[in-house]
PDB file of C-alpha atoms in Angstrom:
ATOM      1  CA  UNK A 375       2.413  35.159  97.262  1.00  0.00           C
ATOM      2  CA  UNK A 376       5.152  34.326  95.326  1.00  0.00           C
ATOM      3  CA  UNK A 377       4.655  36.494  92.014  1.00  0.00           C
ATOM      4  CA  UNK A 378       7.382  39.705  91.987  1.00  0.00           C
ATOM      5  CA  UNK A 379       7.637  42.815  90.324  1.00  0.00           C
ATOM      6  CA  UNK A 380      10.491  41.628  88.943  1.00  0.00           C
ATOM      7  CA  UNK A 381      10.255  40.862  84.994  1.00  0.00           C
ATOM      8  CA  UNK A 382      11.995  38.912  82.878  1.00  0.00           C
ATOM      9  CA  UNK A 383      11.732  39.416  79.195  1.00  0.00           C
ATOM     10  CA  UNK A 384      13.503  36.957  76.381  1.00  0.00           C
ATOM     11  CA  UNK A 385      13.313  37.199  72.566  1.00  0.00           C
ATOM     12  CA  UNK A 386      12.723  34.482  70.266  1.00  0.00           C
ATOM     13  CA  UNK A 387      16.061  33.154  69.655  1.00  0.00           C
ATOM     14  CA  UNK A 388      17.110  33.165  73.098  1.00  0.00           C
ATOM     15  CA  UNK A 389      19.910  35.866  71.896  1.00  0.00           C
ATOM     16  CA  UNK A 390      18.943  38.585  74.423  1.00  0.00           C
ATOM     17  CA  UNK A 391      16.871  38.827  77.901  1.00  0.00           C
ATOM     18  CA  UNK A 392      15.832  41.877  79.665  1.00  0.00           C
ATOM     19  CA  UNK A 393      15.437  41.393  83.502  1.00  0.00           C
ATOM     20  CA  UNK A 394      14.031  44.400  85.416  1.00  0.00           C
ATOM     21  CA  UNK A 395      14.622  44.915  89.099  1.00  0.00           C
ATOM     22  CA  UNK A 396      12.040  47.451  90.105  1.00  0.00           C
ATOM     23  CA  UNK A 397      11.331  47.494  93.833  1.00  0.00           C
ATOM     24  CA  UNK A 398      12.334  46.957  97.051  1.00  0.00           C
ATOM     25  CA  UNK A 399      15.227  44.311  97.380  1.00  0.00           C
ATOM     26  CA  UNK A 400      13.604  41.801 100.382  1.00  0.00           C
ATOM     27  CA  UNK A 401      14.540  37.950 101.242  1.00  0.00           C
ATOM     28  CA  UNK A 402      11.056  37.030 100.766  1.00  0.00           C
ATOM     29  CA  UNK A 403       8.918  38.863  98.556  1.00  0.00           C
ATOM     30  CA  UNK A 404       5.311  39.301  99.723  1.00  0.00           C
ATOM     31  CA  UNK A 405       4.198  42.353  97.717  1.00  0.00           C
ATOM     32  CA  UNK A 406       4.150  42.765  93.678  1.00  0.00           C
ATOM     33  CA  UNK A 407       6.660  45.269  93.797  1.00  0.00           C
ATOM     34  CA  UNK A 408       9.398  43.045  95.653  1.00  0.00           C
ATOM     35  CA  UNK A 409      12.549  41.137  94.041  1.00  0.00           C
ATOM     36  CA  UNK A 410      13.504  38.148  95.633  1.00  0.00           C
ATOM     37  CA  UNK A 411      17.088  36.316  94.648  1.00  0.00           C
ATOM     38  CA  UNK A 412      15.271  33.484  94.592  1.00  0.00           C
ATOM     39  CA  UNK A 413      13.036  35.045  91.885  1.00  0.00           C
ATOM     40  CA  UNK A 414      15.934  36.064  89.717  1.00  0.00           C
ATOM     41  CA  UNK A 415      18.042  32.276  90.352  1.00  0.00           C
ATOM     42  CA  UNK A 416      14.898  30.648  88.802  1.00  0.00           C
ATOM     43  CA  UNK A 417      15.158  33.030  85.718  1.00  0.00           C
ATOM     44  CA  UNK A 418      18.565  32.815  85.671  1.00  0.00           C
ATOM     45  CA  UNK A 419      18.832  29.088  85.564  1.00  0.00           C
ATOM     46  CA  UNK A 420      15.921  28.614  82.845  1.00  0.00           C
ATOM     47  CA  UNK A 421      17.302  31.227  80.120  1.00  0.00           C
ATOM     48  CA  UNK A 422      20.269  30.761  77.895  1.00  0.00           C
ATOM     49  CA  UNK A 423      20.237  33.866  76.070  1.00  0.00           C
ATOM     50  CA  UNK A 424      23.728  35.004  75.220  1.00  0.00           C
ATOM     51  CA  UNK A 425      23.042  38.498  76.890  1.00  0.00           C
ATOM     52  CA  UNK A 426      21.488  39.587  79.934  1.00  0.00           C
ATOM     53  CA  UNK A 427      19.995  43.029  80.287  1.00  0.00           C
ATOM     54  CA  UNK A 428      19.498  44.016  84.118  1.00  0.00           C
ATOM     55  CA  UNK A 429      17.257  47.006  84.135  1.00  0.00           C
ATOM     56  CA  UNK A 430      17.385  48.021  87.754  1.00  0.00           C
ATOM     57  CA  UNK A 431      15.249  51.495  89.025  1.00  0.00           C
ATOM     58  CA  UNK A 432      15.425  51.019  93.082  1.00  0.00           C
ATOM     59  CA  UNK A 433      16.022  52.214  96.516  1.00  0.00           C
ATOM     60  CA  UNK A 434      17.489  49.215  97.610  1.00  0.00           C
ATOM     61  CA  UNK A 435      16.589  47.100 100.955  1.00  0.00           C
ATOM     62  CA  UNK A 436      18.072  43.700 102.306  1.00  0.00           C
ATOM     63  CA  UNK A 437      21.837  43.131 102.019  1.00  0.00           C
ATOM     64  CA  UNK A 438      22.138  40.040 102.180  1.00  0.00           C
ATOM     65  CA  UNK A 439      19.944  39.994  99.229  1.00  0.00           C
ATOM     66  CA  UNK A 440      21.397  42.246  96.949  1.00  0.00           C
ATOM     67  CA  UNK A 441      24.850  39.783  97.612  1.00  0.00           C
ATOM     68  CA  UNK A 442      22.780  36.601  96.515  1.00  0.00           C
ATOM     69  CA  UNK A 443      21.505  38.563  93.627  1.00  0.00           C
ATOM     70  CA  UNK A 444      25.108  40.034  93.109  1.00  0.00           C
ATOM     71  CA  UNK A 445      26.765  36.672  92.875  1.00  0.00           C
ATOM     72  CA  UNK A 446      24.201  35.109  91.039  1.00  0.00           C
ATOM     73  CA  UNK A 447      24.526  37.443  87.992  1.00  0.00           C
ATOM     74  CA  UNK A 448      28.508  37.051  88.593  1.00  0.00           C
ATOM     75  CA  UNK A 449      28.457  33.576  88.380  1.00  0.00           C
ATOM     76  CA  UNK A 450      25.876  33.706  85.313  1.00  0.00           C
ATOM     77  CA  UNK A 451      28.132  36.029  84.200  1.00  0.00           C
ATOM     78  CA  UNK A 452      30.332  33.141  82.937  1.00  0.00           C
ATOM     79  CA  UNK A 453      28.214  31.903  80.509  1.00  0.00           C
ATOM     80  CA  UNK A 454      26.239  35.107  79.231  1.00  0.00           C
ATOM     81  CA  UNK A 455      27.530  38.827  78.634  1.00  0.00           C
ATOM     82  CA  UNK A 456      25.896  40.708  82.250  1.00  0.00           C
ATOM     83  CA  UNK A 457      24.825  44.521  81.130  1.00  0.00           C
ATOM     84  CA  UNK A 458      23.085  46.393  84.493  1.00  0.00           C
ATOM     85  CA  UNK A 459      21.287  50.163  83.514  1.00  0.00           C
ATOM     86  CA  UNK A 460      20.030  51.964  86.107  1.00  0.00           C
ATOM     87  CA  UNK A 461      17.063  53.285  84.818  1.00  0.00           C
ATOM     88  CA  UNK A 462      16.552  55.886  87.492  1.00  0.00           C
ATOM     89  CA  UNK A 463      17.872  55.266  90.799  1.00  0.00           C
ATOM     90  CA  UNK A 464      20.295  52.275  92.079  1.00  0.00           C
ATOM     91  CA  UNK A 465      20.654  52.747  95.999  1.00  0.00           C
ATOM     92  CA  UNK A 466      22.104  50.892  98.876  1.00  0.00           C
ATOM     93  CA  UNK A 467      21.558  46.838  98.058  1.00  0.00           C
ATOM     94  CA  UNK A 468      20.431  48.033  94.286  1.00  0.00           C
ATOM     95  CA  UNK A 469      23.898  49.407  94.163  1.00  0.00           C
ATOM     96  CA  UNK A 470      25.158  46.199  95.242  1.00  0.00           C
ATOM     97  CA  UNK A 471      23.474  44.581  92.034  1.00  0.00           C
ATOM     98  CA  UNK A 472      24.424  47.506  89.709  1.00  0.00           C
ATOM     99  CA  UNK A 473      28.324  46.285  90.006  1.00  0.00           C
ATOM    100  CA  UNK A 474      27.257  42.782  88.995  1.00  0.00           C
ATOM    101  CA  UNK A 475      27.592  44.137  85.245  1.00  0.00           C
ATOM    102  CA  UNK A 476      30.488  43.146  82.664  1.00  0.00           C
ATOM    103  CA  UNK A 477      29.158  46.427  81.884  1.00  0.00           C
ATOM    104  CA  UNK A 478      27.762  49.330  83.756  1.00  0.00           C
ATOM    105  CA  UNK A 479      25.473  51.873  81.870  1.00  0.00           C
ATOM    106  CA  UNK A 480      23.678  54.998  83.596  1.00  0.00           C
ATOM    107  CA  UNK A 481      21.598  57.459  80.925  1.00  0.00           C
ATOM    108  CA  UNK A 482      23.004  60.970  81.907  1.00  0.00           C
ATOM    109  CA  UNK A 483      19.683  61.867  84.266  1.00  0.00           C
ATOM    110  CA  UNK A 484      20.027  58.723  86.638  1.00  0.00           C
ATOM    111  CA  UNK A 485      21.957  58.682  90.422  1.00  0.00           C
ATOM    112  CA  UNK A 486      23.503  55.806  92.201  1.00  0.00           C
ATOM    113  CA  UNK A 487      23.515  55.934  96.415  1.00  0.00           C
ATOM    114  CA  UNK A 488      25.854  53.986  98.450  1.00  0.00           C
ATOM    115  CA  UNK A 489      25.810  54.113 102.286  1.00  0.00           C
ATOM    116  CA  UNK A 490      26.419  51.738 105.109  1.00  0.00           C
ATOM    117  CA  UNK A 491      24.513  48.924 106.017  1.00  0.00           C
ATOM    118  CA  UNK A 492      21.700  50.101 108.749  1.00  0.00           C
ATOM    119  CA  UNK A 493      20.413  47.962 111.470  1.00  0.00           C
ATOM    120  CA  UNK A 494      18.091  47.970 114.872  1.00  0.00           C
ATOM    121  CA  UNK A 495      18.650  45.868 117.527  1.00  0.00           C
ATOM    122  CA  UNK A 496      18.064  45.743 121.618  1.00  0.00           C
ATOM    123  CA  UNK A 497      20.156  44.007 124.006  1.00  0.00           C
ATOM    124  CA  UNK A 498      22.742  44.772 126.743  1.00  0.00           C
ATOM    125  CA  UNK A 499      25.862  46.262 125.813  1.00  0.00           C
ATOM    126  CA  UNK A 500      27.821  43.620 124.880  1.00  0.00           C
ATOM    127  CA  UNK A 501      25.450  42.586 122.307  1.00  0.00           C
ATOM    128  CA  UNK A 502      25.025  45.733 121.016  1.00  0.00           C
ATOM    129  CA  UNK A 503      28.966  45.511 120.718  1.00  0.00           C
ATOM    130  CA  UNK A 504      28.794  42.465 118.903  1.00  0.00           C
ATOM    131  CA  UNK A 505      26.226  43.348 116.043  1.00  0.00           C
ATOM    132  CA  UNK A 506      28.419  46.687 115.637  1.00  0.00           C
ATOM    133  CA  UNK A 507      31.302  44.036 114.994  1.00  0.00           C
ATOM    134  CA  UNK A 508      28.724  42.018 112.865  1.00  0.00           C
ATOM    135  CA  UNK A 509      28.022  45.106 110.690  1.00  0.00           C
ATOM    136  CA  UNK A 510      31.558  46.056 110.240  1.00  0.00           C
ATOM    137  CA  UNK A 511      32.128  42.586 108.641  1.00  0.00           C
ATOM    138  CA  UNK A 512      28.982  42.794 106.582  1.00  0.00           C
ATOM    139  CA  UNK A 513      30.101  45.909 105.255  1.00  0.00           C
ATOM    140  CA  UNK A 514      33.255  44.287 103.876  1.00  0.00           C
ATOM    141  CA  UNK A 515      31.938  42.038 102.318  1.00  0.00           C
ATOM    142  CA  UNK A 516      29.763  44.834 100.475  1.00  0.00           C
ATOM    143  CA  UNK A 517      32.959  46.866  99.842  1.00  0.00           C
ATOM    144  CA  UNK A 518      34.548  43.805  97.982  1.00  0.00           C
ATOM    145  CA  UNK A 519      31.858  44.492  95.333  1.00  0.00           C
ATOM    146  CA  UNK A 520      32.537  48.073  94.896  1.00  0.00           C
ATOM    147  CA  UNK A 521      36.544  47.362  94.601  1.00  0.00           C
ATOM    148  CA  UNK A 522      35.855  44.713  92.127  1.00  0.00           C
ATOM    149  CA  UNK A 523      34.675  47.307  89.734  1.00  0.00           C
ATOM    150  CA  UNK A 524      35.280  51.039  90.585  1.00  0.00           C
ATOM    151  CA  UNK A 525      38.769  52.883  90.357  1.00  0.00           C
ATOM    152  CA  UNK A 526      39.067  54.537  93.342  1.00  0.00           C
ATOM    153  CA  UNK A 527      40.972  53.765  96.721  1.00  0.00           C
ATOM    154  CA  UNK A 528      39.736  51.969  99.525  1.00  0.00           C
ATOM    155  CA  UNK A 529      39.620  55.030 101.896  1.00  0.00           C
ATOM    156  CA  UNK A 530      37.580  57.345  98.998  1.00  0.00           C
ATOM    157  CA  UNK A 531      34.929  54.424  98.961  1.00  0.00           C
ATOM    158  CA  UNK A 532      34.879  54.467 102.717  1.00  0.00           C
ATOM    159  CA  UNK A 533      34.532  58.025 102.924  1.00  0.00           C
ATOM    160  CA  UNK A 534      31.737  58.119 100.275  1.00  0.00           C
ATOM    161  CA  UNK A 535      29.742  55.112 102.573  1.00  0.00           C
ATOM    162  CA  UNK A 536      30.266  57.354 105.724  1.00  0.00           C
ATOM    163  CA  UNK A 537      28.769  60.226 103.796  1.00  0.00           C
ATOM    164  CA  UNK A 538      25.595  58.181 101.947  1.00  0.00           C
ATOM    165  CA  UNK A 539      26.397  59.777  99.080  1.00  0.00           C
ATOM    166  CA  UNK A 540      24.528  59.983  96.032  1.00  0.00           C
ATOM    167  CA  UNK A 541      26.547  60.070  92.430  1.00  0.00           C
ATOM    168  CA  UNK A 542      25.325  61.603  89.186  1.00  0.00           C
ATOM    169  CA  UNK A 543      25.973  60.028  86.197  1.00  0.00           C
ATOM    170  CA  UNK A 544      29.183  62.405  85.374  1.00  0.00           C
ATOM    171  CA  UNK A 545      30.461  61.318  88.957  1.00  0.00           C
ATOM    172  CA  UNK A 546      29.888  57.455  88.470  1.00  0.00           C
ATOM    173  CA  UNK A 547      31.965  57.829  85.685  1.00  0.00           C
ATOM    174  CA  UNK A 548      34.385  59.579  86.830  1.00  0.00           C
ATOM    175  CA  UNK A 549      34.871  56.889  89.901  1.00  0.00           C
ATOM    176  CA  UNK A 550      34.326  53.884  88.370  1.00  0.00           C
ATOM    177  CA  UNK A 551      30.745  53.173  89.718  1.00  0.00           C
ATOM    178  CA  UNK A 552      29.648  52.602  85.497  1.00  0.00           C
ATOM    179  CA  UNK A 553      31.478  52.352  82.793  1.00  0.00           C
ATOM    180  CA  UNK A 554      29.361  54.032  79.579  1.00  0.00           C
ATOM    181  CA  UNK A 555      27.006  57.255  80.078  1.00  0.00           C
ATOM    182  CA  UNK A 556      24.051  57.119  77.441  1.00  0.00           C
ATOM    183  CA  UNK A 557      22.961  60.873  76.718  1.00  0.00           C
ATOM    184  CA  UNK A 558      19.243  61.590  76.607  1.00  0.00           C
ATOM    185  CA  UNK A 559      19.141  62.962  72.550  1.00  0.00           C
ATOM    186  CA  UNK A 560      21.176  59.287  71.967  1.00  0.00           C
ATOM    187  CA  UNK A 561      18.320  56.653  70.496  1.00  0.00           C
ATOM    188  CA  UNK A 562      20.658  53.928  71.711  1.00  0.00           C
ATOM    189  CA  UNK A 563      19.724  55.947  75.544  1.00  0.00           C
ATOM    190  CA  UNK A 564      15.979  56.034  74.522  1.00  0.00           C
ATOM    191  CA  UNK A 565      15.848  52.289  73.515  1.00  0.00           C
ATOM    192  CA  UNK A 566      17.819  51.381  76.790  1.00  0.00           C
ATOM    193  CA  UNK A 567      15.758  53.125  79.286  1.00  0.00           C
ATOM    194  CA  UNK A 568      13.402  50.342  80.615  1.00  0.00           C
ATOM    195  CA  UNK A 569      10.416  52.983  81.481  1.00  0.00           C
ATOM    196  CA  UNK A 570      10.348  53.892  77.286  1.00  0.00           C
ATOM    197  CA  UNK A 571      10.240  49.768  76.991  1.00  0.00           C
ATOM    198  CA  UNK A 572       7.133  49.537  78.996  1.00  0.00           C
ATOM    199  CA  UNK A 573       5.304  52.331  77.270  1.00  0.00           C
ATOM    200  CA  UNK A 574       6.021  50.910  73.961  1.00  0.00           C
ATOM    201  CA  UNK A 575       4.285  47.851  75.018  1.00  0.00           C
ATOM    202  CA  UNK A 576       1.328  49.171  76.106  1.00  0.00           C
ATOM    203  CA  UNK A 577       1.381  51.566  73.174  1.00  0.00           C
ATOM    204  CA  UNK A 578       1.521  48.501  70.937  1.00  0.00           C
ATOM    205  CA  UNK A 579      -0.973  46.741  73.141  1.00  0.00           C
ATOM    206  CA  UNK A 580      -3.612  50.259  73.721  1.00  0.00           C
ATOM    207  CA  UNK A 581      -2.999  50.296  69.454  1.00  0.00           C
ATOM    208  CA  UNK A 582      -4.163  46.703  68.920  1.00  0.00           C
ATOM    209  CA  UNK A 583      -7.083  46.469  71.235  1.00  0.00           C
ATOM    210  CA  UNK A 584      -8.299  49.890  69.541  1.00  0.00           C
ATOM    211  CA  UNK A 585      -8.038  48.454  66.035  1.00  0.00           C
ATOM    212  CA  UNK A 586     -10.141  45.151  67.525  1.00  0.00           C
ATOM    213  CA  UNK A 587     -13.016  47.470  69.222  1.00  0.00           C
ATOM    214  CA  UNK A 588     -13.108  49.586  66.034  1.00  0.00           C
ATOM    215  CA  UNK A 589     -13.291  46.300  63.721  1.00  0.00           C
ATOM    216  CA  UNK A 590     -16.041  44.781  66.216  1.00  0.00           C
ATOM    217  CA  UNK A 591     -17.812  48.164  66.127  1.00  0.00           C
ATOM    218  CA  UNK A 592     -18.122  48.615  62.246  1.00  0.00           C
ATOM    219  CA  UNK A 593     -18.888  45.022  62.267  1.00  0.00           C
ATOM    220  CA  UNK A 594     -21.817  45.826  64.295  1.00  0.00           C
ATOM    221  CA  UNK A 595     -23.129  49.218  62.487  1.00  0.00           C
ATOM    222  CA  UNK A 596     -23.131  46.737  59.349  1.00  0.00           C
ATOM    223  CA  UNK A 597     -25.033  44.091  61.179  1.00  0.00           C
ATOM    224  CA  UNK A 598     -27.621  47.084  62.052  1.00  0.00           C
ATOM    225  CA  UNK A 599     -27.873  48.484  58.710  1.00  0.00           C
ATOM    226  CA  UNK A 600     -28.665  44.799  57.266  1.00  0.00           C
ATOM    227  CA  UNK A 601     -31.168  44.481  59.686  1.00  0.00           C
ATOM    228  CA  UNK A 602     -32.473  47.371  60.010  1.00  0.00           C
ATOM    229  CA  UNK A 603     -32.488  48.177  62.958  1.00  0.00           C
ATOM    230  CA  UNK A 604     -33.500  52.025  63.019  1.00  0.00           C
ATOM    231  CA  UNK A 605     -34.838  51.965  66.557  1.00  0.00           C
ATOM    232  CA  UNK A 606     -33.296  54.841  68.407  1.00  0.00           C
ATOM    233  CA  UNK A 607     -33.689  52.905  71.808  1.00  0.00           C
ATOM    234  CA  UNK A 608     -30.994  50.391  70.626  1.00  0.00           C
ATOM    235  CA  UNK A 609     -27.182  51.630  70.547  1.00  0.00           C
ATOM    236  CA  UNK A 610     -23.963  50.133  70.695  1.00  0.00           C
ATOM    237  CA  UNK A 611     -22.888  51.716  73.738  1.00  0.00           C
ATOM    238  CA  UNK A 612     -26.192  50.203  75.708  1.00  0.00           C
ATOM    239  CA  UNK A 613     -25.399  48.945  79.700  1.00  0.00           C
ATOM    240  CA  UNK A 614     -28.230  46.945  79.995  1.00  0.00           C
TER     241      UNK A 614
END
């Protein structure tokens, strides 16, 4: 199964795209709800819109994923102006992607989690030694994503991955984890917020297939009345 949770929305013109990252962050996705990087590279390769939205509303999941996904959008990034919103939550390898942005914008009710990379493994002592070691250098290459964009030191990052800790809005802001804060009573906030974006369209969508039963149900009633047919037995809303 190959199809992702992960959308990717472009306008007419090719002026503007809208990718949404809502799931779990895996190598290979097997479930709807997944994102793949090699999901978002074939989207990423096939659009040229001038500007990318990246909608992102997870709890994260495979490092070494949200880095592909991370350097994809930097290197896309080149060509195309890179906006990431977290539209609820961006944790652990979604937190990775969230820094891919030219720009970083959190509405004033979202958090952001960053912790250490998290593994299990069995072995003798020397190998649990070494994937200790391997984790330490997976971690820094995480870190260099953070110092690429936040304004903090090196040992307030650290201590914030010790802690897991998760940052409002106010405190992303403060620290350099996003750059612009869209307040809820701000239209510019309501049109940005990817959950408002998906109930328009099945608003619109809900509005036009009730205008097309109503049409095909006067249509009917007229079709009776020419005929008609009277017969109490025979209704619209028959099963049979």
């Amino acid at each position: 199964m190959n199809q992702t949770f992960m959308k990717f929305l472009e306008d007419e013109n090719n002026e503007k795209a809208d990718l949404y990252v809502y799931g779990d962050i895996v190598e290979y996705a097997w479930w709807e709800e997944d994102t793949s990087a090699s999901d978002i590279r074939k989207k990423l390769e096939e659009t040229t819109a001038k500007t990318i939205n990246v909608h992102i509303n997870s709890l994260g999941g495979d490092t070494f994923t949200g880095l592909a996904i991370y350097n994809l959008l930097r290197a896309k990034s080149k060509e195309a102006s890179i906006i990431t919103y977290v539209d609820a939550i961006a944790a652990s390898a979604a937190s990775i992607i969230a820094m891919a942005g030219d720009k970083i914008v959190m509405p004033s009710n979202t958090l952001m989690m960053i912790h250490n990379c998290w593994t299990y493994t069995v072995g003798n002592s020397n190998g649990l030694r070494k994937t200790a070691d391997d984790m330490d250098k997976i971690m820094a290459a995480v870190v260099e994503c953070y110092l690429a964009k936040i304004k903090i030191e090196k040992e307030e990052l650290q201590t914030l991955l010790d802690e897991e800790t998760y940052l409002t809005a106010d405190e992303a802001l403060e620290k350099g984890f996003c750059d612009e804060i869209l307040e809820l009573n701000e239209e510019k906030g309501i049109k940005q917020n990817a959950l408002s974006s998906l109930t328009n369209i099945i608003r619109d969508y809900k509005s036009k297939k009730v205008v097309k039963e109503t049409s095909y149900i006067v249509s009917q009633i007229n079709t009776q009345k020419e005929n008609n047919q009277s017969d109490e037995k025979s209704s619209l809303f028959n099963l049979k």
